[in-house]
XYZ file of C-alpha atoms in Angstrom:
109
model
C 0.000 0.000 0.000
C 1.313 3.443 -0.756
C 2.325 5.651 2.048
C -0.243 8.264 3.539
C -0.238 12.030 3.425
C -0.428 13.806 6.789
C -0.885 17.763 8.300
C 3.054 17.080 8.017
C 3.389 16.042 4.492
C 4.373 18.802 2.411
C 2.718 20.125 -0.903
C 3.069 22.862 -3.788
C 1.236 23.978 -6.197
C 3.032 23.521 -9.604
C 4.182 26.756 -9.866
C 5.773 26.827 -6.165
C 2.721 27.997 -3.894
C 2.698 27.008 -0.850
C -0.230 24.103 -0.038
C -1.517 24.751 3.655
C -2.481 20.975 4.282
C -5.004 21.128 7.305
C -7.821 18.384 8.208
C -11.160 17.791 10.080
C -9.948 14.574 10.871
C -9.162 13.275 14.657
C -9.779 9.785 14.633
C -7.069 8.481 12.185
C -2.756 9.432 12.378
C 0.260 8.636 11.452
C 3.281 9.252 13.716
C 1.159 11.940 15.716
C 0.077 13.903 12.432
C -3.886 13.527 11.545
C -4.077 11.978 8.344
C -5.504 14.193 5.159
C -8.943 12.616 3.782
C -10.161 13.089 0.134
C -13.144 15.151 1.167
C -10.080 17.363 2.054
C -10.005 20.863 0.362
C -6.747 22.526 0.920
C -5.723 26.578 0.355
C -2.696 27.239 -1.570
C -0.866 30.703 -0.676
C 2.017 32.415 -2.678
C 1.371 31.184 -6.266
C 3.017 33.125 -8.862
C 1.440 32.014 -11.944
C 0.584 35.371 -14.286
C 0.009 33.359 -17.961
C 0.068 35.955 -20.570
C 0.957 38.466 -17.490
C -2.326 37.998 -15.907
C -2.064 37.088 -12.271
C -4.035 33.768 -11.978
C -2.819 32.281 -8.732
C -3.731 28.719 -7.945
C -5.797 29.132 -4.792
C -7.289 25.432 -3.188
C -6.542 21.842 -3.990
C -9.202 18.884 -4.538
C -8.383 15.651 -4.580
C -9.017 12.453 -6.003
C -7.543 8.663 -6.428
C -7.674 8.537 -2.474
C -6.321 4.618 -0.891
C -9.122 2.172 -2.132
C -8.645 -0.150 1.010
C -8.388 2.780 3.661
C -10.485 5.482 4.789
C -12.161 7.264 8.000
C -15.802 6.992 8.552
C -16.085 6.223 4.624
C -13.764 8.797 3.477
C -10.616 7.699 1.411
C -7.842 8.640 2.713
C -4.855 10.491 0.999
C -1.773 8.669 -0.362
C 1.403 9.441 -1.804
C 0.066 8.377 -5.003
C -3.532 10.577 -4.690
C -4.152 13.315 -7.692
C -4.075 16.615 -5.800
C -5.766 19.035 -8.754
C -4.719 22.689 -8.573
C -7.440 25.422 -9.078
C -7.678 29.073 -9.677
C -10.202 31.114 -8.719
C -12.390 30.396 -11.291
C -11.896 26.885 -10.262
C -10.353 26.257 -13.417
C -7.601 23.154 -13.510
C -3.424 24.550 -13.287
C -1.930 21.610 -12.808
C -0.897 19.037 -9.930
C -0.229 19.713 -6.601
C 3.681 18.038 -6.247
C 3.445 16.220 -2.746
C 6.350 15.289 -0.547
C 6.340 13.799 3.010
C 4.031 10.302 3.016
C 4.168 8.346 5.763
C 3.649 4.761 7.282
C 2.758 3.537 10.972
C -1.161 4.117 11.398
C -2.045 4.946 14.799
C -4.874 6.533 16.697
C -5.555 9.684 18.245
């Protein structure tokens, strides 16, 4: 099974923005950091991106393609191999979140 993304993991947008990875989960962790669900909608802060010299920052993360075999009250939970899709604004797609940071050892909180 692929390793799961935590409140520690660490994420950009692809444009280097800063992912602030937070969750409402407290029943599920791994080494003491609350694992991130799919249902999770993260904010990104400090994207550059200005196509054309128009600013259009990515500004939250959804994701998809969360562990099949694992999740928290029904919800899938993150892994390292989950599809974190950037969005502006408008909501329109800007590429993949880049994701660092998985980790192993389930425990409870």
């Amino acid at each position: 099974m692929p390793q799961v993304l935590t409140t520690a993991s660490q994420a950009q947008c692809p444009h280097g923005g800063q992912v602030l990875l937070t969750t409402a989960n407290t029943l599920l962790s791994v080494g003491g950091s609350p694992v991130l669900l799919e249902s999770d909608v993260h904010s990104v802060v400090g994207c550059p991106f200005s196509p054309g010299g128009v600013y259009t920052p990515c500004v939250t993360v959804q994701w998809q393609a969360a562990a099949a075999d694992l999740n928290v009250n029904g919800t899938g939970v993150l892994v390292e191999t989950s599809i974190g899709e950037c969005l502006n604004a408008a909501e329109a797609p800007q590429g993949v979140a880049i994701v660092s940071g998985a980790a192993s050892e389930l425990d409870t909180i």
